[in-house]
Each structure stands twice: as structure tokens, then as C-alpha cells.
Amino acid sequence: MAPPQFPIHPSGPAGSGRPGIPEARYGAGRGQDPGYLASLRSGTVLGRLRARMLVLVLAQPPILAISPLIVRAAEGRFGGAVPWLYVPLVLSALLAVAAGPRTPRPMAAGLPPERAAELALLQFRQAVLVRYGLAQGVILLGLPLAMAGGSDTLYLTGFSLGYPLLLGLALPTAGTVERIRARLETGGAESHLWAALLAPAAKG
């Protein structure tokens, strides 16, 4: 069975019997990030995460392009839909804006570097997934509402609200990594997040 795209635990050394981050680059920071596109070929944990998220993000515009074929559009002042159908889209976007930046929770201070890096990577992956789910939910919500309202304008509205959130919250750019690192270290912890992300990715 193929491994999940975002395993819950980082892969440890063979036979270690516990999670771990072999070859973590302790002391590394944002300055060692080669950039989004360059990191895709770097073979690092961050590069692999970025590649997966890029595929998920780039899959959205083609769906938008075929949405008129899915939704039977109707003419009307509000794109064929009654105004209250737009309310869930706005509320879901506000939820993503409010909840997304609050993930992950701050780490406890005083952890050994290996354990801190291990935990930081776990929380980073979870945070990216939660943020992705919140933003993607805004986009996906637009489709059933568009079908119910008979207007692809609803899906376009959901896409217009959700896609920027997807880029700003979930895409693991250097800025996103830094913001998550700062949140992890809010309580005075040293997360060693960059050390974990710039480590070579496990093969397989």
C-alpha cells in the first residue's frame, strides 16, 4: 500500500523503531532556503512538501474552467442565484481567515533539539493540511451552492474567495514557513523547523 502524501510522523532511520529526522540541518534558517522552484529539485523534506502542495493548488483552475459545464446557469440580477446563497461563502472565508493563522499551536519550551525538530515538522505538516482544508472548503462549497442556485457565479465567487486563501495560508512559501515557525515559538520554544524542513527527504 502506498504511503500517504503527508505521513503523520517523519520517517526515522531504518530500524530506529521511532520517528526521527536523520540529517536535520540544525542552525539552518530562511537564508538556506533555495527558493520555491529550486527546492523542488533539492530532495529535501520541504521540497517534497512544496511539490505536493503545488500539484494540489494548480489542480483548482481547470476545475473552475469546466464549472459552466457542471452548473446549469440561470440569468438574473445576482447571477441567477438569490443573495442569501452567497452568505455561506463569505462566512466560510471568514472562518478560514480567522482559524488558519491560528494553526499550529505553540510548542512547549525546553525540548531537546531532536525532539523539537521532530515535533515541529509534525505540527507544520498538520497545519498545512488544516489550512489547505479551510481554504479548499470555501472553493468546494461554491459548487453545490452553484448547482442549487443555478448559477456558476456562485462557484466563481467561492473560487475568488478561496483561491487567494489557498495561496496565502497553505502554500509552503518561505513566508508561510516563517509565520508558522514564529507561531510554534510563541512561548519561547526553539522549534528547529528549518532544520527539519531542509533535511534530506526519506526515499521511497
PDB file of C-alpha atoms in Angstrom:
ATOM      1  CA  MET A   1       0.000   0.000   0.000  1.00  0.00           C
ATOM      2  CA  ALA A   2       1.388   3.394  -0.986  1.00  0.00           C
ATOM      3  CA  PRO A   3       2.358   5.747   1.861  1.00  0.00           C
ATOM      4  CA  PRO A   4       0.082   8.750   2.469  1.00  0.00           C
ATOM      5  CA  GLN A   5       1.111  12.066   0.932  1.00  0.00           C
ATOM      6  CA  PHE A   6       1.557  13.635   4.347  1.00  0.00           C
ATOM      7  CA  PRO A   7       2.621  10.933   6.816  1.00  0.00           C
ATOM      8  CA  ILE A   8       1.698  11.725  10.394  1.00  0.00           C
ATOM      9  CA  HIS A   9       5.230  11.041  11.636  1.00  0.00           C
ATOM     10  CA  PRO A  10       8.530  11.919   9.989  1.00  0.00           C
ATOM     11  CA  SER A  11      10.436   8.912   8.780  1.00  0.00           C
ATOM     12  CA  GLY A  12      13.223   7.818  11.056  1.00  0.00           C
ATOM     13  CA  PRO A  13      16.356   5.860  10.306  1.00  0.00           C
ATOM     14  CA  ALA A  14      15.838   2.274   9.304  1.00  0.00           C
ATOM     15  CA  GLY A  15      15.442   0.088  12.341  1.00  0.00           C
ATOM     16  CA  SER A  16      15.236   3.027  14.744  1.00  0.00           C
ATOM     17  CA  GLY A  17      11.787   1.986  15.934  1.00  0.00           C
ATOM     18  CA  ARG A  18      10.709   5.604  16.458  1.00  0.00           C
ATOM     19  CA  PRO A  19      10.128   8.779  14.482  1.00  0.00           C
ATOM     20  CA  GLY A  20      13.114  10.941  13.752  1.00  0.00           C
ATOM     21  CA  ILE A  21      14.728  13.340  11.319  1.00  0.00           C
ATOM     22  CA  PRO A  22      18.075  11.993  10.183  1.00  0.00           C
ATOM     23  CA  GLU A  23      20.493  14.603   8.850  1.00  0.00           C
ATOM     24  CA  ALA A  24      18.495  17.533  10.190  1.00  0.00           C
ATOM     25  CA  ARG A  25      20.373  20.752   9.417  1.00  0.00           C
ATOM     26  CA  TYR A  26      20.486  22.332  12.853  1.00  0.00           C
ATOM     27  CA  GLY A  27      21.198  26.025  12.711  1.00  0.00           C
ATOM     28  CA  ALA A  28      19.635  26.387   9.258  1.00  0.00           C
ATOM     29  CA  GLY A  29      17.207  29.224   8.665  1.00  0.00           C
ATOM     30  CA  ARG A  30      15.331  31.059   5.950  1.00  0.00           C
ATOM     31  CA  GLY A  31      18.616  32.083   4.348  1.00  0.00           C
ATOM     32  CA  GLN A  32      19.311  28.462   3.383  1.00  0.00           C
ATOM     33  CA  ASP A  33      16.005  28.141   1.516  1.00  0.00           C
ATOM     34  CA  PRO A  34      16.934  27.996  -2.201  1.00  0.00           C
ATOM     35  CA  GLY A  35      13.509  29.292  -3.216  1.00  0.00           C
ATOM     36  CA  TYR A  36      10.239  27.578  -4.043  1.00  0.00           C
ATOM     37  CA  LEU A  37      11.020  26.299  -7.526  1.00  0.00           C
ATOM     38  CA  ALA A  38      14.657  25.462  -6.826  1.00  0.00           C
ATOM     39  CA  SER A  39      13.674  23.479  -3.734  1.00  0.00           C
ATOM     40  CA  LEU A  40      11.516  21.162  -5.853  1.00  0.00           C
ATOM     41  CA  ARG A  41      14.738  19.621  -7.154  1.00  0.00           C
ATOM     42  CA  SER A  42      16.606  19.719  -3.847  1.00  0.00           C
ATOM     43  CA  GLY A  43      15.447  16.363  -2.480  1.00  0.00           C
ATOM     44  CA  THR A  44      14.608  17.909   0.889  1.00  0.00           C
ATOM     45  CA  VAL A  45      11.554  17.444   3.080  1.00  0.00           C
ATOM     46  CA  LEU A  46      10.489  20.985   2.216  1.00  0.00           C
ATOM     47  CA  GLY A  47      10.941  20.395  -1.499  1.00  0.00           C
ATOM     48  CA  ARG A  48       8.746  17.327  -1.404  1.00  0.00           C
ATOM     49  CA  LEU A  49       6.023  19.111   0.567  1.00  0.00           C
ATOM     50  CA  ARG A  50       6.157  22.043  -1.829  1.00  0.00           C
ATOM     51  CA  ALA A  51       5.824  19.770  -4.861  1.00  0.00           C
ATOM     52  CA  ARG A  52       2.733  18.067  -3.429  1.00  0.00           C
ATOM     53  CA  MET A  53       1.080  21.321  -2.460  1.00  0.00           C
ATOM     54  CA  LEU A  54       1.850  22.855  -5.846  1.00  0.00           C
ATOM     55  CA  VAL A  55       0.044  19.992  -7.581  1.00  0.00           C
ATOM     56  CA  LEU A  56      -2.987  20.468  -5.325  1.00  0.00           C
ATOM     57  CA  VAL A  57      -3.048  24.223  -5.900  1.00  0.00           C
ATOM     58  CA  LEU A  58      -2.618  24.002  -9.680  1.00  0.00           C
ATOM     59  CA  ALA A  59      -5.474  21.496  -9.911  1.00  0.00           C
ATOM     60  CA  GLN A  60      -8.004  24.179  -8.982  1.00  0.00           C
ATOM     61  CA  PRO A  61      -8.115  26.426 -12.131  1.00  0.00           C
ATOM     62  CA  PRO A  62      -9.026  23.562 -14.515  1.00  0.00           C
ATOM     63  CA  ILE A  63     -11.990  22.738 -12.295  1.00  0.00           C
ATOM     64  CA  LEU A  64     -13.052  26.374 -12.484  1.00  0.00           C
ATOM     65  CA  ALA A  65     -12.775  26.242 -16.274  1.00  0.00           C
ATOM     66  CA  ILE A  66     -15.231  23.335 -16.577  1.00  0.00           C
ATOM     67  CA  SER A  67     -17.646  24.586 -13.915  1.00  0.00           C
ATOM     68  CA  PRO A  68     -20.059  26.068 -16.521  1.00  0.00           C
ATOM     69  CA  LEU A  69     -20.449  22.552 -17.905  1.00  0.00           C
ATOM     70  CA  ILE A  70     -21.408  21.255 -14.459  1.00  0.00           C
ATOM     71  CA  VAL A  71     -23.725  24.056 -13.410  1.00  0.00           C
ATOM     72  CA  ARG A  72     -26.826  24.962 -15.356  1.00  0.00           C
ATOM     73  CA  ALA A  73     -26.504  28.737 -15.366  1.00  0.00           C
ATOM     74  CA  ALA A  74     -29.571  30.906 -14.977  1.00  0.00           C
ATOM     75  CA  GLU A  75     -29.912  34.582 -15.735  1.00  0.00           C
ATOM     76  CA  GLY A  76     -30.725  37.051 -13.014  1.00  0.00           C
ATOM     77  CA  ARG A  77     -29.651  40.098 -11.093  1.00  0.00           C
ATOM     78  CA  PHE A  78     -27.399  38.048  -8.821  1.00  0.00           C
ATOM     79  CA  GLY A  79     -26.100  35.676 -11.486  1.00  0.00           C
ATOM     80  CA  GLY A  80     -29.244  33.564 -11.266  1.00  0.00           C
ATOM     81  CA  ALA A  81     -28.923  32.930  -7.528  1.00  0.00           C
ATOM     82  CA  VAL A  82     -30.712  34.507  -4.607  1.00  0.00           C
ATOM     83  CA  PRO A  83     -28.415  36.732  -2.498  1.00  0.00           C
ATOM     84  CA  TRP A  84     -28.505  34.599   0.664  1.00  0.00           C
ATOM     85  CA  LEU A  85     -26.707  31.773  -1.158  1.00  0.00           C
ATOM     86  CA  TYR A  86     -23.570  33.921  -1.086  1.00  0.00           C
ATOM     87  CA  VAL A  87     -23.649  34.181   2.708  1.00  0.00           C
ATOM     88  CA  PRO A  88     -22.183  30.686   3.399  1.00  0.00           C
ATOM     89  CA  LEU A  89     -19.261  31.501   1.088  1.00  0.00           C
ATOM     90  CA  VAL A  90     -18.456  34.696   2.943  1.00  0.00           C
ATOM     91  CA  LEU A  91     -18.791  33.004   6.335  1.00  0.00           C
ATOM     92  CA  SER A  92     -16.548  30.101   5.325  1.00  0.00           C
ATOM     93  CA  ALA A  93     -13.935  32.538   4.025  1.00  0.00           C
ATOM     94  CA  LEU A  94     -14.055  34.478   7.291  1.00  0.00           C
ATOM     95  CA  LEU A  95     -13.621  31.204   9.193  1.00  0.00           C
ATOM     96  CA  ALA A  96     -10.529  30.367   7.133  1.00  0.00           C
ATOM     97  CA  VAL A  97      -9.097  33.847   7.710  1.00  0.00           C
ATOM     98  CA  ALA A  98      -9.707  33.597  11.461  1.00  0.00           C
ATOM     99  CA  ALA A  99      -8.729  29.971  12.086  1.00  0.00           C
ATOM    100  CA  GLY A 100      -5.986  29.382   9.505  1.00  0.00           C
ATOM    101  CA  PRO A 101      -3.301  31.637  11.008  1.00  0.00           C
ATOM    102  CA  ARG A 102      -4.035  30.198  14.462  1.00  0.00           C
ATOM    103  CA  THR A 103      -2.639  26.824  13.452  1.00  0.00           C
ATOM    104  CA  PRO A 104      -0.458  25.231  14.678  1.00  0.00           C
ATOM    105  CA  ARG A 105      -0.464  25.585  18.455  1.00  0.00           C
ATOM    106  CA  PRO A 106       2.723  26.906  20.079  1.00  0.00           C
ATOM    107  CA  MET A 107       5.271  24.328  21.168  1.00  0.00           C
ATOM    108  CA  ALA A 108       6.428  23.743  24.725  1.00  0.00           C
ATOM    109  CA  ALA A 109       9.781  25.285  25.571  1.00  0.00           C
ATOM    110  CA  GLY A 110      12.825  23.354  26.675  1.00  0.00           C
ATOM    111  CA  LEU A 111      12.632  20.350  24.348  1.00  0.00           C
ATOM    112  CA  PRO A 112      15.863  18.737  23.140  1.00  0.00           C
ATOM    113  CA  PRO A 113      16.723  19.815  19.569  1.00  0.00           C
ATOM    114  CA  GLU A 114      15.974  16.408  18.016  1.00  0.00           C
ATOM    115  CA  ARG A 115      12.590  16.149  19.694  1.00  0.00           C
ATOM    116  CA  ALA A 116      11.771  19.793  18.938  1.00  0.00           C
ATOM    117  CA  ALA A 117      12.571  19.406  15.234  1.00  0.00           C
ATOM    118  CA  GLU A 118      10.568  16.179  15.076  1.00  0.00           C
ATOM    119  CA  LEU A 119       7.535  17.754  16.745  1.00  0.00           C
ATOM    120  CA  ALA A 120       7.824  20.978  14.728  1.00  0.00           C
ATOM    121  CA  LEU A 121       7.768  19.060  11.457  1.00  0.00           C
ATOM    122  CA  LEU A 122       4.734  17.081  12.563  1.00  0.00           C
ATOM    123  CA  GLN A 123       2.872  20.241  13.558  1.00  0.00           C
ATOM    124  CA  PHE A 124       3.933  22.005  10.363  1.00  0.00           C
ATOM    125  CA  ARG A 125       2.502  19.239   8.196  1.00  0.00           C
ATOM    126  CA  GLN A 126      -0.720  19.198  10.183  1.00  0.00           C
ATOM    127  CA  ALA A 127      -1.008  22.984   9.982  1.00  0.00           C
ATOM    128  CA  VAL A 128      -0.550  22.973   6.207  1.00  0.00           C
ATOM    129  CA  LEU A 129      -3.280  20.339   5.855  1.00  0.00           C
ATOM    130  CA  VAL A 130      -5.687  22.219   8.139  1.00  0.00           C
ATOM    131  CA  ARG A 131      -5.068  25.488   6.322  1.00  0.00           C
ATOM    132  CA  TYR A 132      -5.492  23.771   2.971  1.00  0.00           C
ATOM    133  CA  GLY A 133      -8.756  22.217   4.115  1.00  0.00           C
ATOM    134  CA  LEU A 134     -10.134  25.553   5.307  1.00  0.00           C
ATOM    135  CA  ALA A 135      -9.308  27.344   2.064  1.00  0.00           C
ATOM    136  CA  GLN A 136     -10.325  24.448  -0.156  1.00  0.00           C
ATOM    137  CA  GLY A 137     -13.616  24.244   1.710  1.00  0.00           C
ATOM    138  CA  VAL A 138     -14.513  27.747   0.537  1.00  0.00           C
ATOM    139  CA  ILE A 139     -13.904  26.728  -3.076  1.00  0.00           C
ATOM    140  CA  LEU A 140     -15.735  23.415  -2.837  1.00  0.00           C
ATOM    141  CA  LEU A 141     -18.708  24.976  -1.081  1.00  0.00           C
ATOM    142  CA  GLY A 142     -19.294  27.113  -4.144  1.00  0.00           C
ATOM    143  CA  LEU A 143     -20.070  24.113  -6.357  1.00  0.00           C
ATOM    144  CA  PRO A 144     -23.151  22.701  -4.570  1.00  0.00           C
ATOM    145  CA  LEU A 145     -24.378  26.242  -3.962  1.00  0.00           C
ATOM    146  CA  ALA A 146     -23.944  26.997  -7.662  1.00  0.00           C
ATOM    147  CA  MET A 147     -25.884  23.873  -8.577  1.00  0.00           C
ATOM    148  CA  ALA A 148     -28.622  24.734  -6.092  1.00  0.00           C
ATOM    149  CA  GLY A 149     -28.830  28.327  -7.289  1.00  0.00           C
ATOM    150  CA  GLY A 150     -28.477  27.552 -10.966  1.00  0.00           C
ATOM    151  CA  SER A 151     -25.552  29.934 -11.377  1.00  0.00           C
ATOM    152  CA  ASP A 152     -21.855  29.343 -11.929  1.00  0.00           C
ATOM    153  CA  THR A 153     -21.318  32.833 -10.473  1.00  0.00           C
ATOM    154  CA  LEU A 154     -21.565  31.221  -7.049  1.00  0.00           C
ATOM    155  CA  TYR A 155     -18.708  28.856  -7.833  1.00  0.00           C
ATOM    156  CA  LEU A 156     -16.697  31.739  -9.262  1.00  0.00           C
ATOM    157  CA  THR A 157     -17.313  33.680  -6.051  1.00  0.00           C
ATOM    158  CA  GLY A 158     -16.189  30.733  -3.923  1.00  0.00           C
ATOM    159  CA  PHE A 159     -13.100  30.366  -6.083  1.00  0.00           C
ATOM    160  CA  SER A 160     -12.332  34.097  -5.882  1.00  0.00           C
ATOM    161  CA  LEU A 161     -12.548  33.977  -2.084  1.00  0.00           C
ATOM    162  CA  GLY A 162     -10.866  30.620  -1.515  1.00  0.00           C
ATOM    163  CA  TYR A 163      -8.006  30.538  -4.007  1.00  0.00           C
ATOM    164  CA  PRO A 164      -6.124  33.541  -2.586  1.00  0.00           C
ATOM    165  CA  LEU A 165      -6.526  31.944   0.849  1.00  0.00           C
ATOM    166  CA  LEU A 166      -5.112  28.716  -0.540  1.00  0.00           C
ATOM    167  CA  LEU A 167      -2.041  30.558  -1.802  1.00  0.00           C
ATOM    168  CA  GLY A 168      -1.602  32.692   1.302  1.00  0.00           C
ATOM    169  CA  LEU A 169      -2.318  30.131   4.013  1.00  0.00           C
ATOM    170  CA  ALA A 170      -1.382  26.683   2.730  1.00  0.00           C
ATOM    171  CA  LEU A 171       1.298  27.048   0.069  1.00  0.00           C
ATOM    172  CA  PRO A 172       4.571  26.484   1.963  1.00  0.00           C
ATOM    173  CA  THR A 173       6.485  29.523   0.746  1.00  0.00           C
ATOM    174  CA  ALA A 174       9.364  30.883   2.810  1.00  0.00           C
ATOM    175  CA  GLY A 175       6.981  33.455   4.292  1.00  0.00           C
ATOM    176  CA  THR A 176       4.472  30.796   5.306  1.00  0.00           C
ATOM    177  CA  VAL A 177       7.203  28.686   6.884  1.00  0.00           C
ATOM    178  CA  GLU A 178       8.444  31.703   8.828  1.00  0.00           C
ATOM    179  CA  ARG A 179       4.966  32.574  10.074  1.00  0.00           C
ATOM    180  CA  ILE A 180       4.362  29.006  11.222  1.00  0.00           C
ATOM    181  CA  ARG A 181       7.804  28.893  12.840  1.00  0.00           C
ATOM    182  CA  ALA A 182       7.069  32.126  14.704  1.00  0.00           C
ATOM    183  CA  ARG A 183       3.775  30.694  15.938  1.00  0.00           C
ATOM    184  CA  LEU A 184       5.455  27.486  17.103  1.00  0.00           C
ATOM    185  CA  GLU A 185       7.977  29.557  19.036  1.00  0.00           C
ATOM    186  CA  THR A 186       5.451  31.961  20.582  1.00  0.00           C
ATOM    187  CA  GLY A 187       6.002  30.506  24.066  1.00  0.00           C
ATOM    188  CA  GLY A 188       9.781  30.736  23.897  1.00  0.00           C
ATOM    189  CA  ALA A 189      10.473  27.340  22.324  1.00  0.00           C
ATOM    190  CA  GLU A 190      13.161  26.802  19.711  1.00  0.00           C
ATOM    191  CA  SER A 191      11.430  24.740  17.052  1.00  0.00           C
ATOM    192  CA  HIS A 192      14.328  23.955  14.687  1.00  0.00           C
ATOM    193  CA  LEU A 193      11.654  23.892  11.963  1.00  0.00           C
ATOM    194  CA  TRP A 194      14.007  24.913   9.173  1.00  0.00           C
ATOM    195  CA  ALA A 195      16.449  22.221  10.278  1.00  0.00           C
ATOM    196  CA  ALA A 196      13.732  19.619   9.831  1.00  0.00           C
ATOM    197  CA  LEU A 197      12.405  21.007   6.547  1.00  0.00           C
ATOM    198  CA  LEU A 198      15.827  21.314   4.912  1.00  0.00           C
ATOM    199  CA  ALA A 199      16.812  17.780   5.851  1.00  0.00           C
ATOM    200  CA  PRO A 200      17.017  15.232   3.009  1.00  0.00           C
ATOM    201  CA  ALA A 201      13.664  13.562   2.423  1.00  0.00           C
ATOM    202  CA  ALA A 202      13.381   9.855   3.135  1.00  0.00           C
ATOM    203  CA  LYS A 203      13.473   7.767  -0.042  1.00  0.00           C
ATOM    204  CA  GLY A 204      10.507   5.723  -1.082  1.00  0.00           C
TER     205      GLY A 204
END
